[in-house]
């Protein structure tokens, strides 16, 4: 009898720790698998009582910046709708005219980020992005839940960590440019390339050889985003929750963000499920033009931006009206005879929408300088 009791005790000593491991593992899995972000936040513009936010839609401000110049070369508003299983991206060219609470003499979106970064006591890039996000919320009548900022080194490292096999993409023609002062060296051959982190950085930064300069770069970035999305779906879509969590735990430290690891896993799983046809991309509708004093700006068009907001970025249960949108005319200089007509043009010719599926089939053509 003593032998049997001793045997039972050994079974208990093995079973109890094993059960504990299973319970803890199950709890962790359940916490990740059933987690839903709840960032909260108030309606960031007037008449809050008239607006109810859709609980299943989340918005992000993504910024890529040059650490040497402290300027934001990439500014994107991203909306993830978990109800309709869709994602929308609006890119703002770096010279986009916007009068923010920074009160700059040359009101450009990249300079606004640089201002907030310069005037932050600790040089905190996330706080600078959140200040810019607050201005965009009020002007565009959106509700930005999260911000993420990555510098060039962090971007390359994140790509290498996320996709160590690289990103297949077609380079339209030889991209060659050097600027030692910016420590910028771009040399990508025409044709099929598989870009590692450094190559991806070169591709998304190139603009000097494009006929439309920064506008061409913004379109090249759409082609890159479509290729990135396709490769992530191929490489990560069947990844287990545990492996994806570990991977994202390595990627998040490459940037400054208020997206938690649980948030990141949730959004990654949502995005990886998307059909490429439900991922839409657009440049903020408008055109590049010189102001009356000769300064180059990218001037948005009021009606087409409002249309895009209502179609793809409106997280509320009512339409953003013309009266409510950009109430303070932050997106235009009312005294500028060159820029203002672009802002007020009612032709509807500025909004161009692309899908990841469409770009996969036929990348956006980008003209080189003649």
Coordinates of C-alpha atoms in Angstrom, one line a residue:
X1 CA 0.0 0.0 0.0
X2 CA 2.8 2.4 0.8
X3 CA 4.3 1.8 -2.7
X4 CA 0.9 2.8 -4.3
X5 CA 0.6 6.0 -2.2
X6 CA 4.2 6.9 -3.1
X7 CA 3.4 6.4 -6.8
X8 CA 0.3 8.6 -6.5
X9 CA 2.3 11.3 -4.9
X10 CA 4.7 11.3 -7.9
X11 CA 1.8 11.6 -10.2
X12 CA 0.5 14.6 -8.3
X13 CA 3.9 16.3 -8.3
X14 CA 4.0 15.9 -12.1
X15 CA 0.3 16.7 -12.8
X16 CA 0.0 19.8 -10.6
X17 CA 2.8 21.8 -12.3
X18 CA 1.7 20.6 -15.7
X19 CA -1.9 21.7 -15.0
X20 CA -0.6 25.1 -13.8
X21 CA 1.4 25.5 -17.0
X22 CA -1.6 24.6 -19.1
X23 CA -3.8 27.0 -17.1
X24 CA -1.4 29.9 -17.4
X25 CA -0.7 29.2 -21.1
X26 CA -4.5 29.0 -21.7
X27 CA -5.1 32.3 -19.9
X28 CA -2.3 34.0 -21.9
X29 CA -3.7 32.6 -25.1
X30 CA -7.3 33.7 -24.2
X31 CA -6.0 37.1 -23.2
X32 CA -4.5 37.6 -26.7
X33 CA -7.1 35.8 -28.7
X34 CA -10.2 37.5 -27.3
X35 CA -8.6 40.9 -26.6
X36 CA -10.3 44.0 -28.1
X37 CA -8.6 47.4 -27.9
X38 CA -10.6 50.2 -26.2
X39 CA -8.6 53.4 -26.6
X40 CA -11.4 55.7 -25.6
X41 CA -11.2 59.4 -26.3
X42 CA -13.7 62.2 -26.8
X43 CA -15.1 63.6 -30.1
X44 CA -12.2 66.1 -30.8
X45 CA -14.3 68.8 -32.4
X46 CA -17.4 70.9 -31.7
X47 CA -20.9 69.5 -31.1
X48 CA -19.6 66.3 -29.5
X49 CA -23.1 65.4 -28.3
X50 CA -24.2 64.9 -31.9
X51 CA -21.6 62.3 -32.8
X52 CA -21.4 58.6 -31.7
X53 CA -18.2 56.8 -32.5
X54 CA -18.2 53.3 -34.2
X55 CA -16.6 51.0 -31.6
X56 CA -15.0 48.8 -34.3
X57 CA -13.0 51.4 -36.1
X58 CA -9.5 52.5 -35.1
X59 CA -7.4 55.2 -36.5
X60 CA -3.6 55.8 -36.5
X61 CA -1.2 58.5 -37.4
X62 CA 2.0 57.0 -38.8
X63 CA 5.1 59.2 -39.2
X64 CA 8.4 58.4 -40.8
X65 CA 11.0 61.1 -40.1
X66 CA 14.6 62.0 -40.9
X67 CA 16.4 62.2 -37.6
X68 CA 19.1 64.5 -39.1
X69 CA 16.6 67.1 -40.2
X70 CA 13.8 66.2 -37.7
X71 CA 11.3 66.6 -40.6
X72 CA 8.4 64.1 -41.3
X73 CA 8.9 62.8 -44.8
X74 CA 6.1 60.3 -44.3
X75 CA 2.7 61.3 -42.8
X76 CA -0.2 58.8 -43.1
X77 CA -3.6 58.6 -41.6
X78 CA -4.7 54.9 -41.4
X79 CA -8.2 53.7 -40.6
X80 CA -8.9 50.0 -39.7
X81 CA -12.6 49.0 -39.8
X82 CA -13.0 45.7 -38.1
X83 CA -16.7 45.6 -38.9
X84 CA -16.4 45.9 -42.7
X85 CA -12.9 44.3 -42.6
X86 CA -11.3 47.1 -44.5
X87 CA -8.3 49.4 -44.3
X88 CA -7.8 52.9 -45.7
X89 CA -4.6 55.0 -46.0
X90 CA -4.5 58.7 -46.7
X91 CA -1.0 60.1 -47.4
X92 CA -0.1 63.7 -46.8
X93 CA 2.8 65.0 -48.9
X94 CA 5.4 66.6 -46.7
X95 CA 4.7 70.1 -48.1
X96 CA 0.9 69.9 -47.3
X97 CA -0.4 73.3 -46.3
X98 CA -1.8 73.2 -42.8
X99 CA -2.0 75.8 -40.1
X100 CA -1.5 74.0 -36.9
X101 CA -1.5 75.3 -33.3
X102 CA 2.3 75.5 -33.7
X103 CA 1.6 78.8 -35.6
X104 CA 4.4 78.5 -38.2
X105 CA 5.2 81.2 -40.7
X106 CA 5.5 78.5 -43.4
X107 CA 2.7 76.1 -42.4
X108 CA 3.7 72.7 -43.8
X109 CA 2.8 69.4 -42.2
X110 CA 6.4 68.1 -41.9
X111 CA 7.5 71.4 -40.3
X112 CA 4.7 71.2 -37.8
X113 CA 6.0 67.8 -36.6
X114 CA 9.5 69.3 -36.5
X115 CA 8.3 72.2 -34.4
X116 CA 6.6 70.0 -31.8
X117 CA 9.6 67.8 -31.6
X118 CA 12.0 70.7 -31.2
X119 CA 9.8 72.2 -28.4
X120 CA 9.3 69.0 -26.5
X121 CA 11.4 69.2 -23.3
X122 CA 12.7 65.6 -23.9
X123 CA 12.6 65.5 -27.7
X124 CA 9.9 62.9 -27.5
X125 CA 8.8 61.9 -31.0
X126 CA 5.6 60.2 -29.9
X127 CA 4.4 63.4 -28.0
X128 CA 5.3 65.5 -31.1
X129 CA 3.2 63.1 -33.3
X130 CA 0.3 63.3 -30.8
X131 CA 0.4 67.1 -31.0
X132 CA 0.1 66.9 -34.7
X133 CA -2.6 64.3 -34.4
X134 CA -4.6 66.6 -32.2
X135 CA -4.5 69.3 -34.9
X136 CA -5.5 66.9 -37.6
X137 CA -8.4 65.6 -35.6
X138 CA -9.9 69.1 -35.2
X139 CA -9.3 70.1 -38.8
X140 CA -10.3 66.8 -40.6
X141 CA -13.0 65.8 -38.0
X142 CA -11.4 62.4 -37.4
X143 CA -10.6 60.6 -34.2
X144 CA -7.0 59.3 -34.1
X145 CA -6.5 56.7 -31.4
X146 CA -2.9 55.8 -31.9
X147 CA 0.4 57.3 -33.2
X148 CA 3.6 55.6 -34.3
X149 CA 6.8 57.3 -35.2
X150 CA 9.8 55.6 -36.8
X151 CA 13.1 57.0 -37.9
X152 CA 15.1 55.7 -40.9
X153 CA 17.2 53.3 -38.9
X154 CA 14.2 52.0 -37.1
X155 CA 12.3 51.5 -40.4
X156 CA 15.0 49.4 -41.9
X157 CA 15.4 47.3 -38.7
X158 CA 11.7 46.8 -38.5
X159 CA 11.5 45.5 -42.1
X160 CA 14.4 43.1 -41.5
X161 CA 12.8 41.8 -38.3
X162 CA 9.3 41.5 -39.8
X163 CA 10.3 40.0 -43.2
X164 CA 13.9 38.7 -43.1
X165 CA 13.3 37.2 -46.6
X166 CA 12.8 40.7 -48.0
X167 CA 10.0 42.3 -50.0
X168 CA 9.6 41.5 -53.8
X169 CA 8.9 44.6 -55.8
X170 CA 9.4 45.9 -59.3
X171 CA 11.6 49.0 -59.6
X172 CA 10.4 51.0 -62.6
X173 CA 13.9 52.2 -63.7
X174 CA 17.3 52.7 -62.1
X175 CA 17.0 54.8 -58.9
X176 CA 20.3 56.5 -58.2
X177 CA 20.9 59.4 -55.9
X178 CA 23.5 60.5 -53.3
X179 CA 23.5 63.2 -50.7
X180 CA 26.4 62.7 -48.2
X181 CA 25.1 65.5 -46.0
X182 CA 22.0 63.4 -45.3
X183 CA 23.9 60.2 -45.3
X184 CA 21.6 59.2 -48.2
X185 CA 22.8 56.8 -50.8
X186 CA 20.2 55.3 -53.1
X187 CA 21.2 52.7 -55.8
X188 CA 18.4 50.4 -56.9
X189 CA 18.5 48.7 -60.3
X190 CA 15.5 48.6 -62.6
X191 CA 13.5 45.4 -62.7
X192 CA 12.6 42.8 -60.1
X193 CA 14.2 43.4 -56.7
X194 CA 13.8 41.8 -53.3
X195 CA 14.3 44.6 -50.8
X196 CA 15.8 44.2 -47.4
X197 CA 15.4 46.9 -44.8
X198 CA 18.1 49.1 -46.3
X199 CA 16.7 48.7 -49.8
X200 CA 13.2 49.4 -48.6
X201 CA 14.4 52.6 -47.0
X202 CA 16.1 53.7 -50.3
X203 CA 12.9 52.9 -52.3
X204 CA 10.5 54.9 -50.1
X205 CA 12.9 57.9 -49.8
X206 CA 13.7 58.3 -53.5
X207 CA 12.2 61.4 -55.1
X208 CA 14.8 63.5 -56.9
X209 CA 14.5 61.5 -60.2
X210 CA 10.7 61.6 -60.3
X211 CA 9.0 64.0 -62.6
X212 CA 6.6 65.0 -59.8
X213 CA 9.2 64.8 -57.1
X214 CA 7.5 64.3 -53.7
X215 CA 4.2 63.4 -55.3
X216 CA 5.9 60.7 -57.3
X217 CA 7.5 59.5 -54.1
X218 CA 4.1 59.3 -52.4
X219 CA 2.8 57.1 -55.2
X220 CA 6.0 54.9 -55.1
X221 CA 5.2 54.4 -51.4
X222 CA 1.7 53.2 -52.4
X223 CA 3.4 50.6 -54.6
X224 CA 5.6 49.7 -51.7
X225 CA 2.7 49.4 -49.2
X226 CA 0.9 47.0 -51.6
X227 CA 4.0 44.9 -51.9
X228 CA 4.6 44.9 -48.2
X229 CA 0.9 43.9 -47.6
X230 CA 1.2 41.0 -50.1
X231 CA 4.4 39.7 -48.5
X232 CA 3.1 40.0 -45.0
X233 CA 0.0 38.0 -46.0
X234 CA 2.2 35.4 -47.6
X235 CA 4.7 35.1 -44.8
X236 CA 2.6 35.8 -41.6
X237 CA -1.0 35.0 -42.3
X238 CA -0.8 31.4 -41.0
X239 CA 1.5 32.3 -38.1
X240 CA 0.4 31.1 -34.7
X241 CA -0.7 33.8 -32.2
X242 CA 2.2 32.9 -30.0
X243 CA 4.8 33.3 -32.8
X244 CA 3.2 36.5 -34.1
X245 CA 3.2 37.9 -30.5
X246 CA 6.9 37.1 -30.2
X247 CA 7.7 38.7 -33.6
X248 CA 5.8 41.9 -32.9
X249 CA 7.5 42.1 -29.5
X250 CA 10.7 42.4 -31.5
X251 CA 9.3 44.9 -34.0
X252 CA 7.6 47.4 -31.6
X253 CA 10.8 48.6 -29.9
X254 CA 12.1 49.9 -33.4
X255 CA 9.5 52.7 -33.1
X256 CA 7.9 55.1 -30.7
X257 CA 4.3 54.3 -30.3
X258 CA 1.4 54.1 -27.8
X259 CA 0.3 50.8 -29.5
X260 CA 0.7 48.1 -26.9
X261 CA 1.8 44.6 -27.8
X262 CA -1.7 43.3 -27.3
X263 CA -3.0 46.0 -29.5
X264 CA -0.4 45.2 -32.1
X265 CA -1.3 41.5 -32.2
X266 CA -5.0 42.3 -32.5
X267 CA -4.5 44.8 -35.4
X268 CA -2.0 42.5 -37.2
X269 CA -4.4 39.6 -37.1
X270 CA -7.2 41.8 -38.4
X271 CA -5.1 43.3 -41.2
X272 CA -3.6 39.9 -42.3
X273 CA -7.2 38.7 -42.8
X274 CA -8.0 41.5 -45.2
X275 CA -8.7 40.9 -48.9
X276 CA -6.3 43.1 -50.9
X277 CA -9.3 44.7 -52.6
X278 CA -10.5 46.1 -49.3
X279 CA -7.2 48.0 -48.7
X280 CA -7.6 51.4 -50.2
X281 CA -4.9 54.1 -50.6
X282 CA -5.0 57.7 -51.6
X283 CA -3.0 60.9 -51.5
X284 CA -4.8 63.7 -49.7
X285 CA -6.7 65.2 -52.8
X286 CA -5.0 68.3 -54.1
X287 CA -2.0 69.5 -56.1
X288 CA 1.4 71.0 -55.7
X289 CA 1.6 74.8 -56.4
X290 CA 3.5 77.9 -55.6
X291 CA 1.9 80.4 -53.3
X292 CA 1.8 84.1 -54.1
X293 CA 5.1 84.6 -52.4
X294 CA 6.7 81.8 -54.5
X295 CA 6.8 79.1 -51.7
X296 CA 6.0 75.6 -52.9
X297 CA 3.1 73.9 -51.1
X298 CA 0.9 70.9 -51.6
X299 CA -2.6 72.5 -51.5
X300 CA -5.5 70.1 -50.7
X301 CA -8.9 70.5 -52.1
X302 CA -11.6 71.0 -49.5
X303 CA -14.5 69.1 -51.1
X304 CA -12.5 66.1 -52.2
X305 CA -10.8 65.7 -48.8
X306 CA -14.1 65.9 -47.1
X307 CA -15.5 63.3 -49.5
X308 CA -12.6 61.0 -48.7
X309 CA -13.0 61.5 -45.0
X310 CA -16.7 60.6 -45.2
X311 CA -16.1 57.6 -47.4
X312 CA -13.1 56.1 -45.7
X313 CA -12.2 57.8 -42.4
X314 CA -15.5 58.9 -40.8
X315 CA -15.7 56.9 -37.6
X316 CA -19.0 58.6 -36.5
X317 CA -22.6 57.8 -37.2
X318 CA -23.3 61.1 -39.1
X319 CA -21.7 62.7 -42.1
X320 CA -19.1 65.4 -41.6
X321 CA -20.8 68.4 -43.0
X322 CA -19.2 71.2 -45.0
X323 CA -20.0 73.5 -42.1
X324 CA -18.1 71.3 -39.6
X325 CA -15.2 70.3 -41.8
X326 CA -12.0 72.6 -41.4
X327 CA -14.0 75.2 -39.7
X328 CA -10.9 77.5 -39.2
X329 CA -9.7 77.2 -42.8
X330 CA -6.5 75.6 -41.4
X331 CA -5.9 73.9 -44.8
X332 CA -5.8 77.1 -46.8
X333 CA -4.5 80.6 -46.8
X334 CA -7.7 82.7 -47.4
X335 CA -5.6 85.6 -48.7
X336 CA -3.5 83.6 -51.2
X337 CA -4.8 84.1 -54.8
X338 CA -3.0 81.0 -56.1
X339 CA -3.6 78.4 -53.5
X340 CA -7.1 79.3 -52.4
X341 CA -8.8 78.5 -55.8
X342 CA -7.3 74.9 -55.6
X343 CA -8.8 74.6 -52.1
X344 CA -12.2 75.8 -53.1
X345 CA -12.4 74.1 -56.5
X346 CA -15.7 72.1 -56.7
X347 CA -14.7 70.1 -59.8
X348 CA -14.2 66.8 -58.0
X349 CA -11.1 66.0 -60.0
X350 CA -8.6 65.5 -57.2
X351 CA -9.5 62.3 -55.4
X352 CA -7.8 59.2 -56.8
X353 CA -8.3 55.9 -54.9
X354 CA -6.2 52.8 -55.4
X355 CA -6.5 49.3 -53.9
X356 CA -3.7 47.0 -52.9
X357 CA -5.3 44.4 -55.3
X358 CA -5.2 46.9 -58.2
X359 CA -1.6 47.9 -57.5
X360 CA -0.5 44.2 -57.3
X361 CA -2.0 43.7 -60.8
X362 CA -0.6 47.0 -62.2
X363 CA 1.7 49.2 -60.1
X364 CA 1.1 53.0 -60.2
X365 CA 3.2 54.4 -63.1
X366 CA 5.7 57.0 -61.9
X367 CA 7.2 59.2 -64.6
X368 CA 10.9 59.9 -64.4
X369 CA 12.4 63.3 -65.0
X370 CA 12.8 63.9 -68.7

